[in-house]
Coordinates of C-alpha atoms and ligand atoms in Angstrom, one line a residue:
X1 CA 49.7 -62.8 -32.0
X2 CA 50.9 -61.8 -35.5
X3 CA 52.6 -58.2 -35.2
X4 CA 50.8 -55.9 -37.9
X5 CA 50.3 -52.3 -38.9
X6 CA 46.8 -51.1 -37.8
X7 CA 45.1 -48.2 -40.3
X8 CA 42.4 -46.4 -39.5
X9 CA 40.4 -44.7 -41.9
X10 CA 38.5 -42.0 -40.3
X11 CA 41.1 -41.6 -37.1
X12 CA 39.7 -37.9 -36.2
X13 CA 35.6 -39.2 -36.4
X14 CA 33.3 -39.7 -33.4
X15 CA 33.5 -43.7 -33.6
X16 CA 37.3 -43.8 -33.5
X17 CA 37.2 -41.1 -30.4
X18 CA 34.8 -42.9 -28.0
X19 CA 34.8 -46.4 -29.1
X20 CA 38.2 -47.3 -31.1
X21 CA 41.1 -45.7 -29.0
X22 CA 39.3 -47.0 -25.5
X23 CA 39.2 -50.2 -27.0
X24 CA 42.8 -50.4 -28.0
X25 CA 43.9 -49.0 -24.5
X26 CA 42.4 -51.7 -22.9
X27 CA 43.5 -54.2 -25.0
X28 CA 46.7 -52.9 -24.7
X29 CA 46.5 -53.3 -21.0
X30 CA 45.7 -55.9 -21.0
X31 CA 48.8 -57.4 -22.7
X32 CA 46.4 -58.1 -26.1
X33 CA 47.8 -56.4 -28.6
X34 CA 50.2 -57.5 -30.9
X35 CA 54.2 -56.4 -29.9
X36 CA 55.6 -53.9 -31.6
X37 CA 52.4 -53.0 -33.2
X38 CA 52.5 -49.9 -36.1
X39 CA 49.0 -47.5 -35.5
X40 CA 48.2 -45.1 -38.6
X41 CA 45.6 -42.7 -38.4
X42 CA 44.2 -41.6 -41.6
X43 CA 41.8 -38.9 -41.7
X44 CA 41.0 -35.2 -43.9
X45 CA 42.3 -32.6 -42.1
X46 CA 46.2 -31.8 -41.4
X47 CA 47.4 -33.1 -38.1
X48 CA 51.1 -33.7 -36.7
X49 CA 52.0 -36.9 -35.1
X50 CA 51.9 -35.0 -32.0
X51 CA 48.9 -33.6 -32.1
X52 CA 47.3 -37.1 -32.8
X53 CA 48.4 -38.8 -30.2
X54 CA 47.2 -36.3 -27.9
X55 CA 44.0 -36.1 -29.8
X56 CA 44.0 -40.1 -29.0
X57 CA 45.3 -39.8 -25.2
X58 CA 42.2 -37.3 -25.0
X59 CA 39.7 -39.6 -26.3
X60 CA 41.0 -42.5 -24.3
X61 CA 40.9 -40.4 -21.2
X62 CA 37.1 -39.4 -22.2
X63 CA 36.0 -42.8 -22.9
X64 CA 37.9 -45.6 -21.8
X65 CA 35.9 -47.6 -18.9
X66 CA 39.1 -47.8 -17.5
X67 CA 41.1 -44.9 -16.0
X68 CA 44.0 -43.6 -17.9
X69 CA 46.3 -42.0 -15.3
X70 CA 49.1 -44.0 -15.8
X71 CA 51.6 -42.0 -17.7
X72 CA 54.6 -44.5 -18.6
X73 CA 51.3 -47.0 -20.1
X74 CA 49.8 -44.2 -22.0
X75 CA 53.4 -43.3 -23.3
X76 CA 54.2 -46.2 -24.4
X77 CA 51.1 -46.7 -25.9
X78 CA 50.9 -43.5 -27.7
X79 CA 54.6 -44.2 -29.4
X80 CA 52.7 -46.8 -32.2
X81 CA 50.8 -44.0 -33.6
X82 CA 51.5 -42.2 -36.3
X83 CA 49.2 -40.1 -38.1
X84 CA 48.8 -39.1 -42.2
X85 CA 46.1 -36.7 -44.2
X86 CA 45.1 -38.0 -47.1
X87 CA 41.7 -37.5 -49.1
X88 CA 40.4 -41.1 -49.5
X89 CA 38.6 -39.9 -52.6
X90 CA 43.0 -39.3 -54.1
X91 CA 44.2 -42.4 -55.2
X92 CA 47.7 -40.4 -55.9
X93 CA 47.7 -39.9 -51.8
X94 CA 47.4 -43.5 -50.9
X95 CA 51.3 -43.8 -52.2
X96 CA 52.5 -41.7 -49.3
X97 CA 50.5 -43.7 -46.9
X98 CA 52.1 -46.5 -48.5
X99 CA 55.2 -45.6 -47.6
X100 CA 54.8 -44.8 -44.2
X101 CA 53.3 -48.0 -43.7
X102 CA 56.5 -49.3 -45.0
X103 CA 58.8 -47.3 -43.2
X104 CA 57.3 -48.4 -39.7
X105 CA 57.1 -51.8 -41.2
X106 CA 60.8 -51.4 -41.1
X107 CA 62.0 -49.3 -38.5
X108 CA 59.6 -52.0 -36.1
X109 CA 60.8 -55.1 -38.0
X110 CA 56.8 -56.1 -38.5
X111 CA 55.7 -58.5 -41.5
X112 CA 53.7 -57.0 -43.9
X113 CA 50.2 -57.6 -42.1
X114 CA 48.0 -55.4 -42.9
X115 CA 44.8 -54.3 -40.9
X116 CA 42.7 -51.9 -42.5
X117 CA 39.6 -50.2 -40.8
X118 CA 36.9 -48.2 -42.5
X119 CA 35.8 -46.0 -40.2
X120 CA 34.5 -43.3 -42.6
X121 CA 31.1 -43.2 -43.8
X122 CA 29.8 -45.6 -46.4
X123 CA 30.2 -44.3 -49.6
X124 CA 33.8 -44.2 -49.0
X125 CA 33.8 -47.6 -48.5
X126 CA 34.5 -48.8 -52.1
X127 CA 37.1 -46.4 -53.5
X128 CA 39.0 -47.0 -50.2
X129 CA 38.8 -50.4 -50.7
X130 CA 39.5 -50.4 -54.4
X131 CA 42.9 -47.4 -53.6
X132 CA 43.9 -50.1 -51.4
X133 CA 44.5 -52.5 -54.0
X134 CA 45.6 -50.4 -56.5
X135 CA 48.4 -48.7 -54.4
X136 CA 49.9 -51.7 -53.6
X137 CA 49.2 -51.3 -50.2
X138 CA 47.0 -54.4 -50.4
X139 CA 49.9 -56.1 -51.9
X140 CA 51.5 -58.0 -48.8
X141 CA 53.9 -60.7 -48.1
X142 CA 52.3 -61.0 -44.9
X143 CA 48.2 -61.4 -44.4
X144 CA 45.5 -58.3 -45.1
X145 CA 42.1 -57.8 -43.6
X146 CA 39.3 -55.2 -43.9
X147 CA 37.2 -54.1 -40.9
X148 CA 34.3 -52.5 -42.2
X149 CA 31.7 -50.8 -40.2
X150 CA 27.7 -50.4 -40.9
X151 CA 25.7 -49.4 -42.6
X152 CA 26.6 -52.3 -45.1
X153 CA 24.1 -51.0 -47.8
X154 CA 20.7 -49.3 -48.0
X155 CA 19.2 -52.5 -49.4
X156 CA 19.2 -55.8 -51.2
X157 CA 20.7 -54.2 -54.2
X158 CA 23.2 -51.7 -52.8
X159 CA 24.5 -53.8 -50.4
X160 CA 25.2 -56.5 -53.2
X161 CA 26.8 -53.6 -55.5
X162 CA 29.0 -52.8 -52.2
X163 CA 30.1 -56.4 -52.0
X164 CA 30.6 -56.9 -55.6
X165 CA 33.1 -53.8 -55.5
X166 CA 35.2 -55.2 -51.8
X167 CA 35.1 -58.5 -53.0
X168 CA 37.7 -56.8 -56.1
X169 CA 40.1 -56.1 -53.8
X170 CA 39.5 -58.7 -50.4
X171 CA 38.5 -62.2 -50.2
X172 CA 35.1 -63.2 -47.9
X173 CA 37.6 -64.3 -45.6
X174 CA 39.3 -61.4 -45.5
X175 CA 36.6 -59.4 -44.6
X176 CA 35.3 -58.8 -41.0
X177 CA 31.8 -56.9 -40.7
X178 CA 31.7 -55.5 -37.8
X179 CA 28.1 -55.4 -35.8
X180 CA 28.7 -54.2 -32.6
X181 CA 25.8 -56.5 -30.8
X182 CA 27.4 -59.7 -31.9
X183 CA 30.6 -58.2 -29.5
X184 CA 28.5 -57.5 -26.4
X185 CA 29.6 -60.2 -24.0
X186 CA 26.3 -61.9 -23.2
X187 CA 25.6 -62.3 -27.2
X188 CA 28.8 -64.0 -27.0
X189 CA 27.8 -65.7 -24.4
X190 CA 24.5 -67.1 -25.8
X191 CA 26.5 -70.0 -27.8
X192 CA 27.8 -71.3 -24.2
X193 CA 24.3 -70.6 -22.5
X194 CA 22.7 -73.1 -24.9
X195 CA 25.1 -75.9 -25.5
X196 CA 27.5 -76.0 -22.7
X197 CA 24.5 -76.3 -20.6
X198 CA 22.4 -79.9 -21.1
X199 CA 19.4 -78.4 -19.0
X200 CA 18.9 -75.6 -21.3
X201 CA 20.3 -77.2 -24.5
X202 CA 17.4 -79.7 -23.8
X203 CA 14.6 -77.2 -23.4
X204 CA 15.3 -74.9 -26.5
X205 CA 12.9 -75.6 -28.7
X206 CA 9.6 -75.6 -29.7
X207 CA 8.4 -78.6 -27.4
X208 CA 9.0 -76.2 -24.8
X209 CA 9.3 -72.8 -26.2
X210 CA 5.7 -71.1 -26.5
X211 CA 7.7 -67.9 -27.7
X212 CA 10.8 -65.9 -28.2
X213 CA 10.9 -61.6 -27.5
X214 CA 13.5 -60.1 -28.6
X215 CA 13.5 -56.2 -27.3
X216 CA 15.9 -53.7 -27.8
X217 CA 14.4 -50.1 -26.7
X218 CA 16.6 -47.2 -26.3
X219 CA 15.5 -44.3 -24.0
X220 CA 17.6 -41.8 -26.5
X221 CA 16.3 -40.1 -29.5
X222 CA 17.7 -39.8 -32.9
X223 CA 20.5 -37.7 -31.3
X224 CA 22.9 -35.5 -33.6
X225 CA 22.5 -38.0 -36.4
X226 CA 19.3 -36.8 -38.3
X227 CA 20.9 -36.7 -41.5
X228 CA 21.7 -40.4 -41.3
X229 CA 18.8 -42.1 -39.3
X230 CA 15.9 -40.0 -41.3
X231 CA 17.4 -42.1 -44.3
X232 CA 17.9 -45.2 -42.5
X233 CA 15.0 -45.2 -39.8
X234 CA 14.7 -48.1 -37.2
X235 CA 14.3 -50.5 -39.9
X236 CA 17.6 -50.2 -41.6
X237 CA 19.4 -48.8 -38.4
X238 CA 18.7 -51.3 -36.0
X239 CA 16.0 -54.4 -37.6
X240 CA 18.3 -55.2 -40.4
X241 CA 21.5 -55.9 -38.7
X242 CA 21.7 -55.8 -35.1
X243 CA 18.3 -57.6 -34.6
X244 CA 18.1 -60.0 -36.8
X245 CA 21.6 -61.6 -35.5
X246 CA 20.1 -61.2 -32.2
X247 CA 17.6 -63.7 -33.7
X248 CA 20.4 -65.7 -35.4
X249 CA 22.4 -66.3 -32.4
X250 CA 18.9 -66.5 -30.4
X251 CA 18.2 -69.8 -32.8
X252 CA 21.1 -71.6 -34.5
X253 CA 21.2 -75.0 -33.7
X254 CA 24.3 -76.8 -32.6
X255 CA 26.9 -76.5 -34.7
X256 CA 29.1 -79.4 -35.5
X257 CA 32.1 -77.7 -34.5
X258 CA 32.2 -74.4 -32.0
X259 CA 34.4 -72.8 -35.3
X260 CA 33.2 -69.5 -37.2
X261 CA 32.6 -71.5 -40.0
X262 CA 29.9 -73.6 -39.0
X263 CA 28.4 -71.1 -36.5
X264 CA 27.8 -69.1 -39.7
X265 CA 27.0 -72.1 -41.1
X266 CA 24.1 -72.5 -38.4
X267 CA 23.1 -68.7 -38.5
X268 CA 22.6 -68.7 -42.5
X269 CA 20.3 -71.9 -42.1
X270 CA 18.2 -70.0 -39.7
X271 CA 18.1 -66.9 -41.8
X272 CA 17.1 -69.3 -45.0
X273 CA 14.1 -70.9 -43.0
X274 CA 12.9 -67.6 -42.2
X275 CA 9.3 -67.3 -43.4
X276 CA 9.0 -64.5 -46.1
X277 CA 6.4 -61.9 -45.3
X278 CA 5.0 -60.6 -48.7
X279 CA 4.9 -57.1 -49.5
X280 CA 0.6 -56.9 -49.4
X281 CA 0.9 -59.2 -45.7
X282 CA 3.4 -56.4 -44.1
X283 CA 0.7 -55.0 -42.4
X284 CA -0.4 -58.3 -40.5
X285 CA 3.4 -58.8 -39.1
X286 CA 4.6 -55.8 -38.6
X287 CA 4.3 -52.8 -36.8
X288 CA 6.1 -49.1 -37.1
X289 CA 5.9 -46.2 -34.8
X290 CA 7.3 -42.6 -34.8
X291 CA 7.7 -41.0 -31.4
X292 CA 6.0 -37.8 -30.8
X293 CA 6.9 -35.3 -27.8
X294 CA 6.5 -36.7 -23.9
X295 CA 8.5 -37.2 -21.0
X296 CA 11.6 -39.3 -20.3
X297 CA 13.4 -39.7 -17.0
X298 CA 10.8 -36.4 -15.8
X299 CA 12.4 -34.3 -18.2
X300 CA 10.0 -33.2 -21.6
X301 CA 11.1 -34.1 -24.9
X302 CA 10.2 -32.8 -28.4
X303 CA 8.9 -35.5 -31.1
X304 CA 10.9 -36.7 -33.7
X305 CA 8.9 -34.1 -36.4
X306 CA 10.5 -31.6 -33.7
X307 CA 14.0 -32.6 -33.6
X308 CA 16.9 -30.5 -35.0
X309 CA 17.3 -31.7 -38.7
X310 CA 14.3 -33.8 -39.1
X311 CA 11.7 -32.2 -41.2
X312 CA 8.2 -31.8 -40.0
X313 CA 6.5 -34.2 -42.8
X314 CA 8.7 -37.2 -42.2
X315 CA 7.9 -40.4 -42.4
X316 CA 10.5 -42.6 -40.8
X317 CA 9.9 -44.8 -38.7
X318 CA 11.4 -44.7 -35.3
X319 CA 9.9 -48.1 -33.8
X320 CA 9.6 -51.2 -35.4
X321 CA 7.8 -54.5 -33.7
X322 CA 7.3 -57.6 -36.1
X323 CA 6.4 -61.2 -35.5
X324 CA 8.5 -63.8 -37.6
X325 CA 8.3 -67.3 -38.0
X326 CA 11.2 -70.1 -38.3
X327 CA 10.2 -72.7 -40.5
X328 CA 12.6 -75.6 -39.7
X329 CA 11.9 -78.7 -37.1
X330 CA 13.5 -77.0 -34.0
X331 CA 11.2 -74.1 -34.2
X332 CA 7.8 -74.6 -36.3
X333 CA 5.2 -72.8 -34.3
X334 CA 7.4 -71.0 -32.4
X335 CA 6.2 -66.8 -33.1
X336 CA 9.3 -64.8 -32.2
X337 CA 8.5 -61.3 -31.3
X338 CA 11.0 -58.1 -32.3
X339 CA 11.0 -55.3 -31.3
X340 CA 12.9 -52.1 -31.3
X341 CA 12.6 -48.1 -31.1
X342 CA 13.9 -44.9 -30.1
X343 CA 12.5 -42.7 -26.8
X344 CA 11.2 -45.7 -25.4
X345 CA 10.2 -45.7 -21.7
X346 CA 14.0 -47.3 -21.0
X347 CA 17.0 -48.4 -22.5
X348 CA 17.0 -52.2 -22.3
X349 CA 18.4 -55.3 -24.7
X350 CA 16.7 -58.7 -23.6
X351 CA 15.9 -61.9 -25.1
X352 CA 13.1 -63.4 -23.4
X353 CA 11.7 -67.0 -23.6
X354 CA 8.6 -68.2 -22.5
X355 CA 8.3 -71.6 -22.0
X356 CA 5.1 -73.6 -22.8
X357 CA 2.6 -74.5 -19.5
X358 CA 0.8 -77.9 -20.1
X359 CA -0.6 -78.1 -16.6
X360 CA -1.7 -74.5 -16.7
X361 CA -5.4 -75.7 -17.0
X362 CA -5.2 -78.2 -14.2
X363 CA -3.9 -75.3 -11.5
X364 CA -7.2 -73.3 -13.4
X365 CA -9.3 -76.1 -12.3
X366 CA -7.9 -75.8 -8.8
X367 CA -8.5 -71.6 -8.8
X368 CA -4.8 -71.3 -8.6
X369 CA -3.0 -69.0 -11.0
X370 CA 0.9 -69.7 -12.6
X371 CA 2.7 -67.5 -14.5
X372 CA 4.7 -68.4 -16.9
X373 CA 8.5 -70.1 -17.2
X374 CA 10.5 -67.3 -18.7
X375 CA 13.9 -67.2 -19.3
X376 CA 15.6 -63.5 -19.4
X377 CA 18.7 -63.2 -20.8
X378 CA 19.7 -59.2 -20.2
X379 CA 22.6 -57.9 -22.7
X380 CA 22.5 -53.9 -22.1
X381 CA 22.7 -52.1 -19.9
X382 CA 23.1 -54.7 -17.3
X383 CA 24.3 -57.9 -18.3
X384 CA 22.6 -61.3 -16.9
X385 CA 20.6 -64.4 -17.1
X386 CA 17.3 -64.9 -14.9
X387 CA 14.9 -67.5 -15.1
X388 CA 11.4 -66.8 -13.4
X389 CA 9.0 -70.4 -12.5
X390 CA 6.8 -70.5 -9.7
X391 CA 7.2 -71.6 -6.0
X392 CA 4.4 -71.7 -3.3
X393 CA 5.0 -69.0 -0.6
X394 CA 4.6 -70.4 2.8
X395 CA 4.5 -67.0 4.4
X396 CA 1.0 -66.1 1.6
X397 CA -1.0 -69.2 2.8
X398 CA 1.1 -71.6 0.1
X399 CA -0.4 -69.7 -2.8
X400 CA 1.1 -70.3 -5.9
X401 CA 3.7 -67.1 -6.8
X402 CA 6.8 -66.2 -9.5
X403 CA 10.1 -66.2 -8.2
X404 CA 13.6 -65.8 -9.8
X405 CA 16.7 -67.3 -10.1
X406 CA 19.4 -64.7 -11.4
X407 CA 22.6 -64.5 -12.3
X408 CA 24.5 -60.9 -13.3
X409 CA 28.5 -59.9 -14.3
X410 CA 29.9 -57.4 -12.0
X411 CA 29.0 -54.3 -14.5
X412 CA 32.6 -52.2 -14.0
X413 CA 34.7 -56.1 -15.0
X414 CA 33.0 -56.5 -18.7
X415 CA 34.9 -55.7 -21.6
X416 CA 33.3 -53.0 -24.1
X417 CA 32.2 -54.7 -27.4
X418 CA 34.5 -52.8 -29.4
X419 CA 37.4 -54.7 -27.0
X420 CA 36.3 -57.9 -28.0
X421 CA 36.2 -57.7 -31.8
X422 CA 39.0 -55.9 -32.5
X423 CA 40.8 -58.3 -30.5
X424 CA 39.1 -60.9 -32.3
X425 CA 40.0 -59.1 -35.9
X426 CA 44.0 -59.0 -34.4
X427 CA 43.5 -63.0 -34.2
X428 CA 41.9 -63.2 -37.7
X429 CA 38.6 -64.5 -35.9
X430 CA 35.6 -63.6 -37.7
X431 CA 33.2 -65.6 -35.6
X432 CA 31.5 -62.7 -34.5
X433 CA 31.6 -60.4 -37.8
X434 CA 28.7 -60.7 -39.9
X435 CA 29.0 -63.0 -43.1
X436 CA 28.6 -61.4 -46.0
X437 CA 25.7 -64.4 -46.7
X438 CA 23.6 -63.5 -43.8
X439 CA 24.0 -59.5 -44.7
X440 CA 22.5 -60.7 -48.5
X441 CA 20.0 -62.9 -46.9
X442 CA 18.5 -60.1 -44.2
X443 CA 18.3 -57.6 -46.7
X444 CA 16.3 -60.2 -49.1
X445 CA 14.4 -61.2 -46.4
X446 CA 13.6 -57.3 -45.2
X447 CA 13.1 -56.1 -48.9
X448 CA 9.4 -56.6 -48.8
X449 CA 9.2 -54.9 -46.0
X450 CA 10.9 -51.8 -47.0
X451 CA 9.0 -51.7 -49.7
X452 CA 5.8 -51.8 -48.2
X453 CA 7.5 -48.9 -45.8
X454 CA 8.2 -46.8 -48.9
X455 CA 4.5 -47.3 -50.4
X456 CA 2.7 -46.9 -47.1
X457 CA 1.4 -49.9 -47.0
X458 CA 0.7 -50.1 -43.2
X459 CA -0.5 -46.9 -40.6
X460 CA 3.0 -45.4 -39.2
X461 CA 1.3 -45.2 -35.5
X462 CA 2.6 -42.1 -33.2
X463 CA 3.7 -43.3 -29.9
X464 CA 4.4 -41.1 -26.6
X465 CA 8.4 -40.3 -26.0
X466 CA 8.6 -42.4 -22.9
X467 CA 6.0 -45.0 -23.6
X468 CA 7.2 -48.4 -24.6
X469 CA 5.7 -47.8 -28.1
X470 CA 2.7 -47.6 -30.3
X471 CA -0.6 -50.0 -28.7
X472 CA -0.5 -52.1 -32.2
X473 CA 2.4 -53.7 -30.8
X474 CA 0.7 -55.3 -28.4
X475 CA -2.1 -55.9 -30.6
X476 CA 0.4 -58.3 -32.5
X477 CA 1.3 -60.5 -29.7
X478 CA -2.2 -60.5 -28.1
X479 CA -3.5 -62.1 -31.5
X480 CA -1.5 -65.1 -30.2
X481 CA -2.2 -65.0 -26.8
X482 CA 0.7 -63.5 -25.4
X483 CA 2.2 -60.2 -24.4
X484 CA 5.3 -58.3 -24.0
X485 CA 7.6 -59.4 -21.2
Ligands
NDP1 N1 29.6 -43.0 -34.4 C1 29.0 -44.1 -34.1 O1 28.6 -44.3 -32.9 C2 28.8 -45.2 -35.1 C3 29.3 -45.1 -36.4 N2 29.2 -46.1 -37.2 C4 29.8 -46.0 -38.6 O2 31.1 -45.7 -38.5 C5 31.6 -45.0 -39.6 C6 32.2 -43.7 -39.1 O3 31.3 -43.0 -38.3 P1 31.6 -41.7 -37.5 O4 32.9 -41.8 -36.8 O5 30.4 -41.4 -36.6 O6 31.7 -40.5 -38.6 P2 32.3 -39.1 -38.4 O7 31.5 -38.2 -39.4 O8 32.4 -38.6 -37.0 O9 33.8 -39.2 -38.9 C7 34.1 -39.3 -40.3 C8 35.6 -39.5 -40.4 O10 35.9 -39.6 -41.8 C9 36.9 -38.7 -42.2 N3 36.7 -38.3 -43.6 C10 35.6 -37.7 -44.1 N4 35.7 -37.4 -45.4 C11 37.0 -37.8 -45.7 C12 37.8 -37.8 -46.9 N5 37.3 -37.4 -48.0 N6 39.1 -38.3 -46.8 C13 39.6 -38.8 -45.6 N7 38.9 -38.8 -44.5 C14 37.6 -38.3 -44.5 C15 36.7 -37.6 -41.2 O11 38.0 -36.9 -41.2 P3 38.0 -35.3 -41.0 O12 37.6 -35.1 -39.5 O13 39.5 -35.0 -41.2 O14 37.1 -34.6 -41.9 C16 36.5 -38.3 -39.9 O15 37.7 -38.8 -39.4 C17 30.3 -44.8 -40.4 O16 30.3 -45.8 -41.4 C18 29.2 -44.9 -39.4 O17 28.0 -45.3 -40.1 C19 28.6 -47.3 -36.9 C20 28.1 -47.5 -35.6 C21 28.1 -46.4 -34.6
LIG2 O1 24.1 -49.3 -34.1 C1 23.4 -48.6 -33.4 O2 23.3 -49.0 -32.1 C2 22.9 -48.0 -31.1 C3 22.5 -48.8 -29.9 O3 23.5 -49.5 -29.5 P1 23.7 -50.0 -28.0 O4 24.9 -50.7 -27.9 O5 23.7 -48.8 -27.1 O6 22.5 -50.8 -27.7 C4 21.8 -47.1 -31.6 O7 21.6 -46.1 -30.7 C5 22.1 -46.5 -32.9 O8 21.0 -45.8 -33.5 C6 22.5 -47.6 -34.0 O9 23.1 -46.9 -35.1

């Protein structure tokens, strides 16, 4: 691997504390990272080099899934970093950081590759971006790329006025979106599940398929982040990005090649035979939910009116369900179902597939009940693939019962997602970074739907902290004959 200088925009924030340090422990390990490698931190406030890299041994120790008691590793990993305050918002300060870039440059002997990672919030992301290239420190012999985190725009149009403005100073190529859920192992692991397997490749589709859940429900509430998620809401926080690749990845066809190009390829098909929902029709498809006060894990919890931040007449959603429909030949017909929300009775990420029962009428006939075929594939918090079909149990007089068939990762082996893209970025893969065609063509696709949000178009239902969200979610899927799995 190419050695490079690593800079981290927002090095003192919570992301870079409990996610970005453990991540580059462990790759470093694990013999992943780069050798020498040149870490700058870049953040506000004044910090020596010392203090940072204590600051970073105490986040690593805090976080990492791994422990961190050896102290020759941790030394040696702590000598990359170096650590610079600058005001992003300065463009005079981005000439010092220039020249501490260059001076590790040189006193490692590293090319001029230059990794730069926005961790700062959003509306730094284009003067950082643009100080970048005007400073020079864009200017390398060697390669450049941008890791930017989300949100990646409020909608259609601000998200195109954020590219516009990155793609002055990095190429598409260049660029490497980060959303977390496409690093979580068993998202990776979809693309294998479906074609390096002929007995599942065979059944994906809507011969077979009678529909596709996708959940993601999180036991937490909105947390310490009111200021952000009362702006963004479950729509823009969790529908927009992380879901709808769920569904992307869920979907795509065979690629010609396993490459990032023509996976992305696959996943912007699948996002352009998405079936618009019109603005007055919101109301048939989708569902949202706010959670009010109740109980999770036996412990009482206010409502999201109640919680520090919030105010009491908001109107943001904190659930979302909505049924969407793939127009192409692999999945007319096909509803898939997504849901996701906030104080939910558990935290759980699952795909689930039911599979289509011709002879379900015949066992009818015979007063025998099946259920259905489903296929689970578990992402969080437990990682694993189960498939449920039924089996007569001899010890119930032969009656006709479910069983399973399951398969799970030993929890404490699997890397963090955060491990796997930044190792990924280090390689210049962007396979698993979002393209900045299927950003444009979710937030086209949503658009209507925010709108309808922002004109109340459809009830925002209450739902009980604990509960698995508002009833008119299951309204949607018994329409079709089906319910939530
Ligand atoms: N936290 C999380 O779990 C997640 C975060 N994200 C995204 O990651 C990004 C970072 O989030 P997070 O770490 O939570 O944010 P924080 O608010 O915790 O950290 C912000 C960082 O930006 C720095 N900063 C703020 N203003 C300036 C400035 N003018 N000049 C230089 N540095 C500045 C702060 O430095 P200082 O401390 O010196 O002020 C701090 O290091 C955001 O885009 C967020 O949306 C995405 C997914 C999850
Ligand atoms: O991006 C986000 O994701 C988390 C959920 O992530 P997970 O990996 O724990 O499933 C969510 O809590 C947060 O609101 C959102 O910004």
């Amino acid at each position: 691997m190419d050695s490079m200088t690593f800079i981290l925009f927002g090095a003192t924030g919570d992301l870079a504390k409990r996610k970005i340090f453990p991540a580059l422990y462990n790759l470093f390990l694990d013999q992943k990272m780069p050798q020498p490698f040149s870490i700058i931190g870049v953040s506000k406030r004044e910090l020596s080099d010392e203090a940072f890299q204590t600051y970073v041994e105490n986040s690593v120790k805090t976080f990492s899934r791994r422990l961190a008691n050896d102290r020759s590793k941790m030394k040696e990993f702590l000598r990359a970093f170096r650590y610079i305050s600058l005001d992003v918002t300065n463009a005079q300060g981005y000439k010092k950081l220039l020249e501490m870039v260059q001076q590790r440059e040189k006193e490692l002997n590293i090319p001029e590759n230059r990794m730069f990672y926005l961790s700062v919030a959003p509306e730094f992301f284009d003067v950082i971006a643009s100080n970048i290239k005007e400073s020079g420190l864009g200017s390398t012999t060697g390669w450049k790329r941008l890791i930017i985190e989300k949100p990646f725009g409020h909608d259609i149009q601000s998200a195109q006025d954020l590219n516009e403005k990155l793609s002055q100073a990095f190429e598409e190529e260049e660029i490497y979106r980060v959303d977390h859920y496409l690093g979580k192992p068993m998202v990776q692991n979809l693309e294998a599940l479906k074609f390096a397997n002929p007995v599942f490749q065979a059944i994906w589709n809507n011969q077979f398929i009678a529909n596709v859940q996708i959940t993601a429900s999180e036991s937490v509430g909105v947390e310490q982040r009111a200021s952000y998620y009362d702006q963004a809401g479950a729509i823009r926080d969790m529908f927009q990005n992380h879901m709808l690749q769920l569904l992307m990845m869920t979907a795509m066809h065979l690629p010609k090649q396993i490459s990032a190009k023509d996976i992305r390829n696959e996943k912007r098909k699948i996002m352009e035979s998405l079936r618009p929902i019109q603005k007055e029709e919101v109301g048939l498809h989708v569902v949202r939910g706010q959670y009010g006060p109740g109980e999770i894990d036996g412990r009482p919890v206010v409502g999201y009116k109640e919680e520090p931040g919030i105010d009491a007449s908001s109107t943001t959603e904190t659930f979302v369900a909505a049924r969407l429909w793939i127009d192409d030949e692999n999945w007319s017909g096909v509803p898939f179902y997504i849901r996701t929300g906030k104080r939910m009775k558990e935290k759980s990420t699952r795909i689930v597939m039911e599979f289509k029962n011709p002879l379900k009428e015949w066992y009818l006939q015979k007063n025998e009940e099946t259920a259905p075929n489903l296929l689970v594939i578990q992402i969080n918090p437990n990682e694993g693939v189960s498939l449920q079909f039924n089996s007569k149990n001899v010890f119930n007089n032969g009656k006709m019962e479910p069983v399973h068939m399951d398969f799970a990762t030993n929890q404490k082996e699997v890397p963090e997602a955060y491990e796997l893209l930044i190792f990924d970025a280090l390689h210049g893969d962007s396979t698993f970074f979002s393209h900045w065609k299927e950003v444009e063509l979710s937030w086209k696709w949503l658009q209507p739907i925010l709108e309808a949000f922002a004109e109340n178009r459809l009830p925002l239902y209450s739902y009980r902290s604990g509960s698995m969200g508002p009833e008119a979610s299951y309204q949607l899927l018994k329409e079709d004959g089906f319910y939530w799995r």
